Structures are given as C-alpha cells and as structure tokens.
C-alpha cells in the first residue's frame, strides 16, 4: 500500500452529472502515464462532499471497473451521516477496495469519544481496513498523538492520510507508530514529509504531476536531497500557479491539454473557469508537457 496515490479527480458534465467516459480516461491516464501506485477515490479532490450517495457508489464502481487490480484502491467513505459512511463502506468493500478511508467527522464540534465511535462503527460494520483522513484546515478537527494512537491501536485502522503542515506532530506520530502507514497529504510539502519517513503520499496534483512526485519520493528516500529539492521547487511553481487559478478546475483543463478527453466541469457550487482562466490553465500545463 506504499507509494504515490492520486486523489482521483472526477469529471462532471455541464449539468453536474458524472461524465463516466471522462472519469475512465482520467483513471487510465493516472495508471498508464503517471504510473501512480494507487488511487484515492471519493476524497476532497473527487468533490465527494457535494454529490449524492448514488453518485458516490457509481464513482466507486467506475474506478474499480476501470482500474481492476492494476493499482491499489482506497475508497473515502467518510460523511457526517454515519449511516451513509457505513453503507458506502460496505459497498466499496464488496467491490474489492484494498482499504477504506474516512475523513474525521466535521461541521459539528464532535468530541474525541464521538470521533472514535464513528471510526469503530465503520470498521466493525465493514470489517475492511481503515485509513484516517485528517485534514484540519478544512474540518477544524485536530487530533494529538495520543488520540491518533487510540484509533491506530485497532488492527484494522492501518494508517493516516496526514494533510497538515504540523511536521512536529507528523514526526511524533511516525515515531510512535512505525508499523502503520502514513501518507503525506500536501503535495507542496512532499519532500519534507518523505524526509520524516512517510510511506506514501496522496494528492490532487498527482493527476498531472504523478511522475514528478515519484521522483521526489524516490530521490528523498535515497538521500539525494539536493536533486529532490530542485524537483520540489519545480513542482511547487506548478502547484502555486494551479492554486492561484482554481485548483480542481485548472487540473481538469491541464488533463484536457494532455489529451485526456473529458467534459471537465466541477460540481456546483464550485464555479466554472472564465475564458481567461482557461487560457491561463493551458499556459500552466504547457510548461510541463
Ligand atoms: O488530498 C489535497 N487536498 C485537497 C489532498 O485537495 C484539499 C492536496 O493534494 C492539495 O490539493 C494539494 C494542493 O494544495 O496539496
């Protein structure tokens, strides 16, 4: 389960329906061209929190059907509707996903007992592996080493997707749980996360920069830090440009530029790119064709 995973981008049509052909093309590009080790399906990048339960299931089906056993597959099933999370967890487990993942429950200020109960419920009901998805800047949920430890003490809770810049916490968690999987969640901080011993990384920009990410990962592991830093700087120039133009929309445009056909719309309330921003997206993409 180690290595570089793309947080799978989902293409929608202009009305907001799933663009199945486009989704399949994006999956193939990730596997065949970016050579990622796995796909993280139904995460933030998949615009998962804006779509219906039926659509989430369909996305899991499409990804499994297209990827088969070519790469590892993780299904993000977290939802503050715990019944939905369990239903999706059972569904993805039956499809053969290698692991589930669930975002920490957000919006209400759930206490740790409630958070723990949420994870235990999903794990006990599905009997699949679970990767905690921790992304405090979007959820407002911060967990400390002891709390991570309480969750990770369960055999089925195999790791954390750590999308945060608190690298002291990352190092403490790494030391405390050497046998659990830790995935770096911020693409722009891949090198320092790998230097601190993460097992892999899951990111949105890897849909188009997966090969660069893999180089950074391997160079850093091999201790070739100077070269790794050059590549990280190169990657961060791309990421900075993408972020300033509209994250998911811009990556979808870049995919089109690279010949990956898709409708490439985002789901409302995310907005469309203006014609100027579409041009800008193309300029960004051309720099690393
Ligand atoms: O899955 C992603 N997080 C979000 C992790 O999209 C919220 C990251 O890959 C970021 O998109 C990326 C750019 O900031 O690091």
PDB file of C-alpha atoms and ligand atoms in Angstrom:
ATOM      1  CA  UNK A   1       0.000   0.000   0.000  1.00  0.00           C
ATOM      2  CA  UNK A   2       3.039   2.323  -0.189  1.00  0.00           C
ATOM      3  CA  UNK A   3       3.880   4.937  -2.812  1.00  0.00           C
ATOM      4  CA  UNK A   4       2.247   7.733  -4.766  1.00  0.00           C
ATOM      5  CA  UNK A   5      -1.540   7.850  -4.967  1.00  0.00           C
ATOM      6  CA  UNK A   6      -3.600  10.288  -6.984  1.00  0.00           C
ATOM      7  CA  UNK A   7      -6.582  11.740  -5.209  1.00  0.00           C
ATOM      8  CA  UNK A   8      -8.793  10.974  -8.178  1.00  0.00           C
ATOM      9  CA  UNK A   9     -10.323  13.955  -9.979  1.00  0.00           C
ATOM     10  CA  UNK A  10     -13.890  13.430 -11.128  1.00  0.00           C
ATOM     11  CA  UNK A  11     -15.144  14.930 -14.361  1.00  0.00           C
ATOM     12  CA  UNK A  12     -18.727  16.242 -14.420  1.00  0.00           C
ATOM     13  CA  UNK A  13     -20.755  17.418 -17.371  1.00  0.00           C
ATOM     14  CA  UNK A  14     -22.098  20.944 -17.536  1.00  0.00           C
ATOM     15  CA  UNK A  15     -25.293  19.926 -15.698  1.00  0.00           C
ATOM     16  CA  UNK A  16     -23.334  18.360 -12.835  1.00  0.00           C
ATOM     17  CA  UNK A  17     -23.829  14.700 -13.758  1.00  0.00           C
ATOM     18  CA  UNK A  18     -20.968  12.220 -13.753  1.00  0.00           C
ATOM     19  CA  UNK A  19     -19.034  12.147 -17.012  1.00  0.00           C
ATOM     20  CA  UNK A  20     -18.264   8.455 -16.994  1.00  0.00           C
ATOM     21  CA  UNK A  21     -16.122   8.369 -20.127  1.00  0.00           C
ATOM     22  CA  UNK A  22     -14.059  11.285 -18.872  1.00  0.00           C
ATOM     23  CA  UNK A  23     -13.618   9.673 -15.460  1.00  0.00           C
ATOM     24  CA  UNK A  24     -12.389   6.479 -17.111  1.00  0.00           C
ATOM     25  CA  UNK A  25      -9.936   8.447 -19.259  1.00  0.00           C
ATOM     26  CA  UNK A  26      -8.561  10.207 -16.177  1.00  0.00           C
ATOM     27  CA  UNK A  27      -8.142   6.869 -14.385  1.00  0.00           C
ATOM     28  CA  UNK A  28      -6.296   5.361 -17.352  1.00  0.00           C
ATOM     29  CA  UNK A  29      -4.008   8.396 -17.601  1.00  0.00           C
ATOM     30  CA  UNK A  30      -3.158   8.109 -13.918  1.00  0.00           C
ATOM     31  CA  UNK A  31      -2.345   4.423 -14.230  1.00  0.00           C
ATOM     32  CA  UNK A  32      -0.779   4.220 -17.682  1.00  0.00           C
ATOM     33  CA  UNK A  33       1.027   7.555 -17.964  1.00  0.00           C
ATOM     34  CA  UNK A  34       1.503   8.947 -14.446  1.00  0.00           C
ATOM     35  CA  UNK A  35       2.278   5.410 -13.241  1.00  0.00           C
ATOM     36  CA  UNK A  36       0.788   6.027  -9.817  1.00  0.00           C
ATOM     37  CA  UNK A  37       0.833   3.238  -7.262  1.00  0.00           C
ATOM     38  CA  UNK A  38      -2.770   3.750  -6.328  1.00  0.00           C
ATOM     39  CA  UNK A  39      -5.914   5.840  -6.467  1.00  0.00           C
ATOM     40  CA  UNK A  40      -7.693   7.529  -3.578  1.00  0.00           C
ATOM     41  CA  UNK A  41     -11.325   7.600  -4.694  1.00  0.00           C
ATOM     42  CA  UNK A  42     -14.015   9.858  -3.248  1.00  0.00           C
ATOM     43  CA  UNK A  43     -11.847  12.370  -1.450  1.00  0.00           C
ATOM     44  CA  UNK A  44     -11.909  16.155  -1.396  1.00  0.00           C
ATOM     45  CA  UNK A  45     -10.440  16.157  -4.901  1.00  0.00           C
ATOM     46  CA  UNK A  46     -13.289  13.910  -6.042  1.00  0.00           C
ATOM     47  CA  UNK A  47     -15.705  16.686  -4.956  1.00  0.00           C
ATOM     48  CA  UNK A  48     -17.221  13.953  -2.840  1.00  0.00           C
ATOM     49  CA  UNK A  49     -18.928  16.167  -0.278  1.00  0.00           C
ATOM     50  CA  UNK A  50     -21.053  17.781  -2.995  1.00  0.00           C
ATOM     51  CA  UNK A  51     -22.521  14.645  -4.601  1.00  0.00           C
ATOM     52  CA  UNK A  52     -25.302  12.173  -3.798  1.00  0.00           C
ATOM     53  CA  UNK A  53     -24.853   8.743  -2.230  1.00  0.00           C
ATOM     54  CA  UNK A  54     -25.785   7.098  -5.536  1.00  0.00           C
ATOM     55  CA  UNK A  55     -23.138   9.082  -7.379  1.00  0.00           C
ATOM     56  CA  UNK A  56     -20.516   8.170  -4.780  1.00  0.00           C
ATOM     57  CA  UNK A  57     -21.341   4.491  -5.317  1.00  0.00           C
ATOM     58  CA  UNK A  58     -21.174   4.865  -9.067  1.00  0.00           C
ATOM     59  CA  UNK A  59     -17.755   6.520  -8.802  1.00  0.00           C
ATOM     60  CA  UNK A  60     -16.506   3.569  -6.717  1.00  0.00           C
ATOM     61  CA  UNK A  61     -17.864   1.169  -9.337  1.00  0.00           C
ATOM     62  CA  UNK A  62     -16.348   3.019 -12.273  1.00  0.00           C
ATOM     63  CA  UNK A  63     -12.930   3.280 -10.613  1.00  0.00           C
ATOM     64  CA  UNK A  64     -12.825  -0.404  -9.718  1.00  0.00           C
ATOM     65  CA  UNK A  65     -14.113  -1.465 -13.119  1.00  0.00           C
ATOM     66  CA  UNK A  66     -11.531   0.653 -14.936  1.00  0.00           C
ATOM     67  CA  UNK A  67      -8.535   0.085 -12.649  1.00  0.00           C
ATOM     68  CA  UNK A  68      -9.291  -3.592 -11.924  1.00  0.00           C
ATOM     69  CA  UNK A  69      -6.234  -4.802  -9.986  1.00  0.00           C
ATOM     70  CA  UNK A  70      -3.721  -2.603 -11.806  1.00  0.00           C
ATOM     71  CA  UNK A  71      -3.140  -0.351  -8.774  1.00  0.00           C
ATOM     72  CA  UNK A  72      -4.183  -0.183  -5.129  1.00  0.00           C
ATOM     73  CA  UNK A  73      -7.550   1.407  -4.472  1.00  0.00           C
ATOM     74  CA  UNK A  74      -8.665   3.324  -1.401  1.00  0.00           C
ATOM     75  CA  UNK A  75     -12.313   4.387  -1.008  1.00  0.00           C
ATOM     76  CA  UNK A  76     -13.001   7.510   1.015  1.00  0.00           C
ATOM     77  CA  UNK A  77     -16.400   6.875   2.590  1.00  0.00           C
ATOM     78  CA  UNK A  78     -16.445   9.434   5.399  1.00  0.00           C
ATOM     79  CA  UNK A  79     -19.541  11.523   5.898  1.00  0.00           C
ATOM     80  CA  UNK A  80     -21.137  13.195   8.883  1.00  0.00           C
ATOM     81  CA  UNK A  81     -24.092  10.970   8.066  1.00  0.00           C
ATOM     82  CA  UNK A  82     -22.577   7.872   9.683  1.00  0.00           C
ATOM     83  CA  UNK A  83     -25.256   5.640   8.142  1.00  0.00           C
ATOM     84  CA  UNK A  84     -24.118   6.803   4.715  1.00  0.00           C
ATOM     85  CA  UNK A  85     -20.477   6.175   5.626  1.00  0.00           C
ATOM     86  CA  UNK A  86     -21.295   2.593   6.659  1.00  0.00           C
ATOM     87  CA  UNK A  87     -23.391   1.977   3.548  1.00  0.00           C
ATOM     88  CA  UNK A  88     -20.597   3.262   1.307  1.00  0.00           C
ATOM     89  CA  UNK A  89     -18.020   1.310   3.283  1.00  0.00           C
ATOM     90  CA  UNK A  90     -19.905  -1.943   2.767  1.00  0.00           C
ATOM     91  CA  UNK A  91     -20.358  -1.137  -0.901  1.00  0.00           C
ATOM     92  CA  UNK A  92     -16.667  -0.406  -1.540  1.00  0.00           C
ATOM     93  CA  UNK A  93     -15.627  -3.444   0.493  1.00  0.00           C
ATOM     94  CA  UNK A  94     -17.781  -5.712  -1.667  1.00  0.00           C
ATOM     95  CA  UNK A  95     -16.266  -4.182  -4.777  1.00  0.00           C
ATOM     96  CA  UNK A  96     -12.844  -5.240  -3.504  1.00  0.00           C
ATOM     97  CA  UNK A  97     -11.262  -1.949  -2.435  1.00  0.00           C
ATOM     98  CA  UNK A  98      -7.950  -2.515  -0.634  1.00  0.00           C
ATOM     99  CA  UNK A  99      -8.828  -0.117   2.144  1.00  0.00           C
ATOM    100  CA  UNK A 100     -11.419   2.379   3.222  1.00  0.00           C
ATOM    101  CA  UNK A 101     -10.616   5.859   4.428  1.00  0.00           C
ATOM    102  CA  UNK A 102     -12.858   8.288   6.264  1.00  0.00           C
ATOM    103  CA  UNK A 103     -12.488  11.981   6.895  1.00  0.00           C
ATOM    104  CA  UNK A 104     -12.772  12.959  10.549  1.00  0.00           C
ATOM    105  CA  UNK A 105     -16.421  13.931  11.152  1.00  0.00           C
ATOM    106  CA  UNK A 106     -16.703  17.683  10.684  1.00  0.00           C
ATOM    107  CA  UNK A 107     -19.046  20.681  10.933  1.00  0.00           C
ATOM    108  CA  UNK A 108     -20.338  19.964  14.459  1.00  0.00           C
ATOM    109  CA  UNK A 109     -17.730  20.005  17.195  1.00  0.00           C
ATOM    110  CA  UNK A 110     -17.654  16.251  17.813  1.00  0.00           C
ATOM    111  CA  UNK A 111     -15.577  15.258  20.841  1.00  0.00           C
ATOM    112  CA  UNK A 112     -12.978  12.516  20.664  1.00  0.00           C
ATOM    113  CA  UNK A 113     -15.310   9.869  22.065  1.00  0.00           C
ATOM    114  CA  UNK A 114     -17.701  10.611  19.202  1.00  0.00           C
ATOM    115  CA  UNK A 115     -14.911  10.577  16.647  1.00  0.00           C
ATOM    116  CA  UNK A 116     -13.688   7.239  17.962  1.00  0.00           C
ATOM    117  CA  UNK A 117     -17.178   5.793  17.887  1.00  0.00           C
ATOM    118  CA  UNK A 118     -17.511   6.936  14.266  1.00  0.00           C
ATOM    119  CA  UNK A 119     -14.373   5.059  13.186  1.00  0.00           C
ATOM    120  CA  UNK A 120     -15.179   1.965  15.231  1.00  0.00           C
ATOM    121  CA  UNK A 121     -18.660   1.807  13.755  1.00  0.00           C
ATOM    122  CA  UNK A 122     -17.388   1.910  10.174  1.00  0.00           C
ATOM    123  CA  UNK A 123     -14.630  -0.613  10.870  1.00  0.00           C
ATOM    124  CA  UNK A 124     -16.846  -3.040  12.784  1.00  0.00           C
ATOM    125  CA  UNK A 125     -19.650  -2.870  10.228  1.00  0.00           C
ATOM    126  CA  UNK A 126     -17.418  -3.308   7.171  1.00  0.00           C
ATOM    127  CA  UNK A 127     -14.521  -5.358   8.522  1.00  0.00           C
ATOM    128  CA  UNK A 128     -12.263  -3.603   5.995  1.00  0.00           C
ATOM    129  CA  UNK A 129      -9.040  -1.685   6.576  1.00  0.00           C
ATOM    130  CA  UNK A 130      -9.366   1.975   7.508  1.00  0.00           C
ATOM    131  CA  UNK A 131      -7.106   4.968   6.878  1.00  0.00           C
ATOM    132  CA  UNK A 132      -7.926   8.044   8.969  1.00  0.00           C
ATOM    133  CA  UNK A 133      -8.257  11.121   6.771  1.00  0.00           C
ATOM    134  CA  UNK A 134      -7.000  14.045   8.819  1.00  0.00           C
ATOM    135  CA  UNK A 135      -7.309  17.455   7.154  1.00  0.00           C
ATOM    136  CA  UNK A 136      -7.652  20.020   9.952  1.00  0.00           C
ATOM    137  CA  UNK A 137      -7.595  23.094   7.702  1.00  0.00           C
ATOM    138  CA  UNK A 138     -10.894  22.061   6.138  1.00  0.00           C
ATOM    139  CA  UNK A 139     -12.522  20.134   9.004  1.00  0.00           C
ATOM    140  CA  UNK A 140     -11.291  22.070  12.030  1.00  0.00           C
ATOM    141  CA  UNK A 141     -10.577  18.709  13.692  1.00  0.00           C
ATOM    142  CA  UNK A 142      -7.124  18.447  15.268  1.00  0.00           C
ATOM    143  CA  UNK A 143      -6.055  15.208  16.895  1.00  0.00           C
ATOM    144  CA  UNK A 144      -2.987  14.706  19.068  1.00  0.00           C
ATOM    145  CA  UNK A 145      -0.582  11.744  19.190  1.00  0.00           C
ATOM    146  CA  UNK A 146      -2.493  10.032  21.984  1.00  0.00           C
ATOM    147  CA  UNK A 147      -5.776  10.281  20.111  1.00  0.00           C
ATOM    148  CA  UNK A 148      -4.267   9.016  16.862  1.00  0.00           C
ATOM    149  CA  UNK A 149      -2.784   6.205  18.949  1.00  0.00           C
ATOM    150  CA  UNK A 150      -6.115   5.239  20.414  1.00  0.00           C
ATOM    151  CA  UNK A 151      -7.532   4.829  16.918  1.00  0.00           C
ATOM    152  CA  UNK A 152      -4.439   3.154  15.471  1.00  0.00           C
ATOM    153  CA  UNK A 153      -4.392   0.573  18.261  1.00  0.00           C
ATOM    154  CA  UNK A 154      -7.216  -1.155  16.366  1.00  0.00           C
ATOM    155  CA  UNK A 155      -5.749  -3.741  13.963  1.00  0.00           C
ATOM    156  CA  UNK A 156      -7.971  -2.653  11.095  1.00  0.00           C
ATOM    157  CA  UNK A 157      -7.027   1.009  11.388  1.00  0.00           C
ATOM    158  CA  UNK A 158      -3.904   0.780   9.291  1.00  0.00           C
ATOM    159  CA  UNK A 159      -2.880   4.377   8.769  1.00  0.00           C
ATOM    160  CA  UNK A 160      -3.404   8.099   8.391  1.00  0.00           C
ATOM    161  CA  UNK A 161      -3.684  10.436   5.446  1.00  0.00           C
ATOM    162  CA  UNK A 162      -1.937  13.376   7.056  1.00  0.00           C
ATOM    163  CA  UNK A 163      -2.943  16.597   5.296  1.00  0.00           C
ATOM    164  CA  UNK A 164      -1.427  19.165   7.609  1.00  0.00           C
ATOM    165  CA  UNK A 165       1.686  21.268   7.938  1.00  0.00           C
ATOM    166  CA  UNK A 166       2.393  20.336  11.551  1.00  0.00           C
ATOM    167  CA  UNK A 167       5.546  18.333  10.930  1.00  0.00           C
ATOM    168  CA  UNK A 168       6.409  18.044  14.604  1.00  0.00           C
ATOM    169  CA  UNK A 169       3.163  16.124  15.043  1.00  0.00           C
ATOM    170  CA  UNK A 170       3.963  14.111  11.920  1.00  0.00           C
ATOM    171  CA  UNK A 171       7.353  13.108  13.340  1.00  0.00           C
ATOM    172  CA  UNK A 172       5.850  12.212  16.735  1.00  0.00           C
ATOM    173  CA  UNK A 173       3.189  10.044  15.085  1.00  0.00           C
ATOM    174  CA  UNK A 174       5.824   8.404  12.857  1.00  0.00           C
ATOM    175  CA  UNK A 175       7.965   7.536  15.870  1.00  0.00           C
ATOM    176  CA  UNK A 176       5.034   6.257  17.916  1.00  0.00           C
ATOM    177  CA  UNK A 177       3.600   4.044  15.142  1.00  0.00           C
ATOM    178  CA  UNK A 178       6.454   2.774  12.960  1.00  0.00           C
ATOM    179  CA  UNK A 179       4.306  -0.034  11.550  1.00  0.00           C
ATOM    180  CA  UNK A 180       1.307   1.996  10.478  1.00  0.00           C
ATOM    181  CA  UNK A 181       1.002   3.657   7.067  1.00  0.00           C
ATOM    182  CA  UNK A 182       1.339   7.415   6.920  1.00  0.00           C
ATOM    183  CA  UNK A 183       0.512   9.258   3.699  1.00  0.00           C
ATOM    184  CA  UNK A 184       1.526  12.867   3.124  1.00  0.00           C
ATOM    185  CA  UNK A 185      -1.450  14.962   2.069  1.00  0.00           C
ATOM    186  CA  UNK A 186       0.048  18.243   0.927  1.00  0.00           C
ATOM    187  CA  UNK A 187       1.765  17.866  -2.436  1.00  0.00           C
ATOM    188  CA  UNK A 188       3.716  21.082  -1.912  1.00  0.00           C
ATOM    189  CA  UNK A 189       5.373  19.561   1.186  1.00  0.00           C
ATOM    190  CA  UNK A 190       6.156  16.123  -0.197  1.00  0.00           C
ATOM    191  CA  UNK A 191       9.932  16.273   0.268  1.00  0.00           C
ATOM    192  CA  UNK A 192       9.941  17.173   3.990  1.00  0.00           C
ATOM    193  CA  UNK A 193       7.212  14.617   4.663  1.00  0.00           C
ATOM    194  CA  UNK A 194       9.233  11.877   2.951  1.00  0.00           C
ATOM    195  CA  UNK A 195      12.333  13.004   4.856  1.00  0.00           C
ATOM    196  CA  UNK A 196      10.354  12.392   8.051  1.00  0.00           C
ATOM    197  CA  UNK A 197       9.558   8.876   6.942  1.00  0.00           C
ATOM    198  CA  UNK A 198       6.075   8.781   5.445  1.00  0.00           C
ATOM    199  CA  UNK A 199       5.203   5.637   3.484  1.00  0.00           C
ATOM    200  CA  UNK A 200       3.469   7.380   0.655  1.00  0.00           C
ATOM    201  CA  UNK A 201       1.562  10.421  -0.489  1.00  0.00           C
ATOM    202  CA  UNK A 202      -1.956  11.097  -1.711  1.00  0.00           C
ATOM    203  CA  UNK A 203      -2.547  14.252  -3.699  1.00  0.00           C
ATOM    204  CA  UNK A 204      -4.726  16.089  -6.175  1.00  0.00           C
ATOM    205  CA  UNK A 205      -1.963  17.492  -8.338  1.00  0.00           C
ATOM    206  CA  UNK A 206      -0.544  13.993  -8.902  1.00  0.00           C
ATOM    207  CA  UNK A 207      -3.283  13.503 -11.513  1.00  0.00           C
ATOM    208  CA  UNK A 208      -0.970  15.551 -13.722  1.00  0.00           C
ATOM    209  CA  UNK A 209       2.336  15.582 -11.828  1.00  0.00           C
ATOM    210  CA  UNK A 210       2.483  11.993 -10.567  1.00  0.00           C
ATOM    211  CA  UNK A 211       5.776  11.279 -12.317  1.00  0.00           C
ATOM    212  CA  UNK A 212       7.477  14.300 -10.723  1.00  0.00           C
ATOM    213  CA  UNK A 213       6.108  13.281  -7.324  1.00  0.00           C
ATOM    214  CA  UNK A 214       7.515   9.808  -7.744  1.00  0.00           C
ATOM    215  CA  UNK A 215      10.952  11.255  -8.491  1.00  0.00           C
ATOM    216  CA  UNK A 216      10.827  13.452  -5.398  1.00  0.00           C
ATOM    217  CA  UNK A 217       9.725  10.459  -3.330  1.00  0.00           C
ATOM    218  CA  UNK A 218      12.488   8.179  -4.594  1.00  0.00           C
ATOM    219  CA  UNK A 219      15.255  10.819  -4.507  1.00  0.00           C
ATOM    220  CA  UNK A 220      14.407  11.817  -0.955  1.00  0.00           C
ATOM    221  CA  UNK A 221      14.303   8.199   0.207  1.00  0.00           C
ATOM    222  CA  UNK A 222      17.707   7.697  -1.415  1.00  0.00           C
ATOM    223  CA  UNK A 223      19.096  10.740   0.421  1.00  0.00           C
ATOM    224  CA  UNK A 224      19.689  12.717  -2.764  1.00  0.00           C
ATOM    225  CA  UNK A 225      18.311  15.845  -1.194  1.00  0.00           C
ATOM    226  CA  UNK A 226      19.702  18.499  -3.475  1.00  0.00           C
ATOM    227  CA  UNK A 227      18.151  16.971  -6.577  1.00  0.00           C
ATOM    228  CA  UNK A 228      14.960  16.247  -4.683  1.00  0.00           C
ATOM    229  CA  UNK A 229      14.738  19.881  -3.635  1.00  0.00           C
ATOM    230  CA  UNK A 230      15.168  21.072  -7.219  1.00  0.00           C
ATOM    231  CA  UNK A 231      12.261  18.866  -8.250  1.00  0.00           C
ATOM    232  CA  UNK A 232      10.128  20.014  -5.314  1.00  0.00           C
ATOM    233  CA  UNK A 233      10.746  23.637  -6.269  1.00  0.00           C
ATOM    234  CA  UNK A 234       9.810  22.834  -9.858  1.00  0.00           C
ATOM    235  CA  UNK A 235       6.651  21.079  -8.630  1.00  0.00           C
ATOM    236  CA  UNK A 236       5.777  23.935  -6.291  1.00  0.00           C
ATOM    237  CA  UNK A 237       5.987  26.507  -9.079  1.00  0.00           C
ATOM    238  CA  UNK A 238       3.379  24.430 -10.900  1.00  0.00           C
ATOM    239  CA  UNK A 239       1.243  23.959  -7.770  1.00  0.00           C
ATOM    240  CA  UNK A 240       1.371  27.662  -6.902  1.00  0.00           C
ATOM    241  CA  UNK A 241       0.173  28.560 -10.397  1.00  0.00           C
ATOM    242  CA  UNK A 242      -2.581  25.919 -10.248  1.00  0.00           C
ATOM    243  CA  UNK A 243      -3.799  27.082  -6.825  1.00  0.00           C
ATOM    244  CA  UNK A 244      -3.954  30.719  -7.890  1.00  0.00           C
ATOM    245  CA  UNK A 245      -6.048  29.808 -10.948  1.00  0.00           C
ATOM    246  CA  UNK A 246      -8.554  27.433  -9.264  1.00  0.00           C
ATOM    247  CA  UNK A 247      -7.314  24.044  -8.046  1.00  0.00           C
ATOM    248  CA  UNK A 248      -9.558  21.308  -9.442  1.00  0.00           C
ATOM    249  CA  UNK A 249     -10.801  23.281 -12.445  1.00  0.00           C
ATOM    250  CA  UNK A 250      -7.250  24.008 -13.565  1.00  0.00           C
ATOM    251  CA  UNK A 251      -6.057  20.418 -13.195  1.00  0.00           C
ATOM    252  CA  UNK A 252      -9.040  19.301 -15.298  1.00  0.00           C
ATOM    253  CA  UNK A 253      -8.063  21.771 -18.036  1.00  0.00           C
ATOM    254  CA  UNK A 254      -4.458  20.577 -17.920  1.00  0.00           C
ATOM    255  CA  UNK A 255      -5.652  16.993 -18.349  1.00  0.00           C
ATOM    256  CA  UNK A 256      -7.552  18.017 -21.487  1.00  0.00           C
ATOM    257  CA  UNK A 257      -4.441  19.720 -22.787  1.00  0.00           C
ATOM    258  CA  UNK A 258      -2.565  16.468 -22.294  1.00  0.00           C
ATOM    259  CA  UNK A 259      -5.073  14.680 -24.475  1.00  0.00           C
ATOM    260  CA  UNK A 260      -7.186  13.202 -21.700  1.00  0.00           C
ATOM    261  CA  UNK A 261     -10.663  13.833 -23.036  1.00  0.00           C
ATOM    262  CA  UNK A 262     -13.334  14.777 -20.543  1.00  0.00           C
ATOM    263  CA  UNK A 263     -16.165  17.254 -20.056  1.00  0.00           C
ATOM    264  CA  UNK A 264     -14.070  18.571 -17.219  1.00  0.00           C
ATOM    265  CA  UNK A 265     -16.624  20.592 -15.251  1.00  0.00           C
ATOM    266  CA  UNK A 266     -16.710  20.870 -11.484  1.00  0.00           C
ATOM    267  CA  UNK A 267     -19.832  20.366  -9.427  1.00  0.00           C
ATOM    268  CA  UNK A 268     -21.768  23.385  -8.192  1.00  0.00           C
ATOM    269  CA  UNK A 269     -21.304  25.423  -6.077  1.00  0.00           C
ATOM    270  CA  UNK A 270     -17.776  25.271  -7.466  1.00  0.00           C
ATOM    271  CA  UNK A 271     -17.630  27.713 -10.309  1.00  0.00           C
ATOM    272  CA  UNK A 272     -16.573  27.373 -13.918  1.00  0.00           C
ATOM    273  CA  UNK A 273     -13.325  28.859 -15.096  1.00  0.00           C
ATOM    274  CA  UNK A 274     -13.621  32.093 -17.058  1.00  0.00           C
ATOM    275  CA  UNK A 275     -12.230  32.001 -20.630  1.00  0.00           C
ATOM    276  CA  UNK A 276      -9.182  33.928 -19.358  1.00  0.00           C
ATOM    277  CA  UNK A 277      -8.559  31.351 -16.669  1.00  0.00           C
ATOM    278  CA  UNK A 278      -8.927  28.507 -19.150  1.00  0.00           C
ATOM    279  CA  UNK A 279      -6.189  30.165 -21.188  1.00  0.00           C
ATOM    280  CA  UNK A 280      -4.077  30.533 -18.065  1.00  0.00           C
ATOM    281  CA  UNK A 281      -4.617  26.853 -17.228  1.00  0.00           C
ATOM    282  CA  UNK A 282      -3.326  25.928 -20.681  1.00  0.00           C
ATOM    283  CA  UNK A 283      -0.262  28.102 -20.198  1.00  0.00           C
ATOM    284  CA  UNK A 284       0.465  26.383 -16.895  1.00  0.00           C
ATOM    285  CA  UNK A 285       0.029  22.949 -18.456  1.00  0.00           C
ATOM    286  CA  UNK A 286       2.245  23.712 -21.454  1.00  0.00           C
ATOM    287  CA  UNK A 287       5.178  24.364 -19.149  1.00  0.00           C
ATOM    288  CA  UNK A 288       5.393  20.740 -18.152  1.00  0.00           C
ATOM    289  CA  UNK A 289       4.072  18.840 -21.137  1.00  0.00           C
TER     290      UNK A 289
HETATM  291  O1  LIG B   1      -5.713  15.314  -0.928  1.00  0.00           O
HETATM  292  C1  LIG B   1      -5.235  17.501  -1.397  1.00  0.00           C
HETATM  293  N1  LIG B   1      -6.072  18.327  -0.604  1.00  0.00           N
HETATM  294  C2  LIG B   1      -7.138  18.967  -1.103  1.00  0.00           C
HETATM  295  C3  LIG B   1      -5.013  16.210  -0.694  1.00  0.00           C
HETATM  296  O2  LIG B   1      -7.414  18.976  -2.275  1.00  0.00           O
HETATM  297  C4  LIG B   1      -7.992  19.699  -0.134  1.00  0.00           C
HETATM  298  C5  LIG B   1      -3.872  18.089  -1.748  1.00  0.00           C
HETATM  299  O3  LIG B   1      -3.358  17.255  -2.737  1.00  0.00           O
HETATM  300  C6  LIG B   1      -3.922  19.526  -2.220  1.00  0.00           C
HETATM  301  O4  LIG B   1      -4.914  19.677  -3.206  1.00  0.00           O
HETATM  302  C7  LIG B   1      -2.608  19.987  -2.830  1.00  0.00           C
HETATM  303  C8  LIG B   1      -2.657  21.443  -3.256  1.00  0.00           C
HETATM  304  O5  LIG B   1      -2.728  22.287  -2.127  1.00  0.00           O
HETATM  305  O6  LIG B   1      -1.579  19.778  -1.920  1.00  0.00           O
END
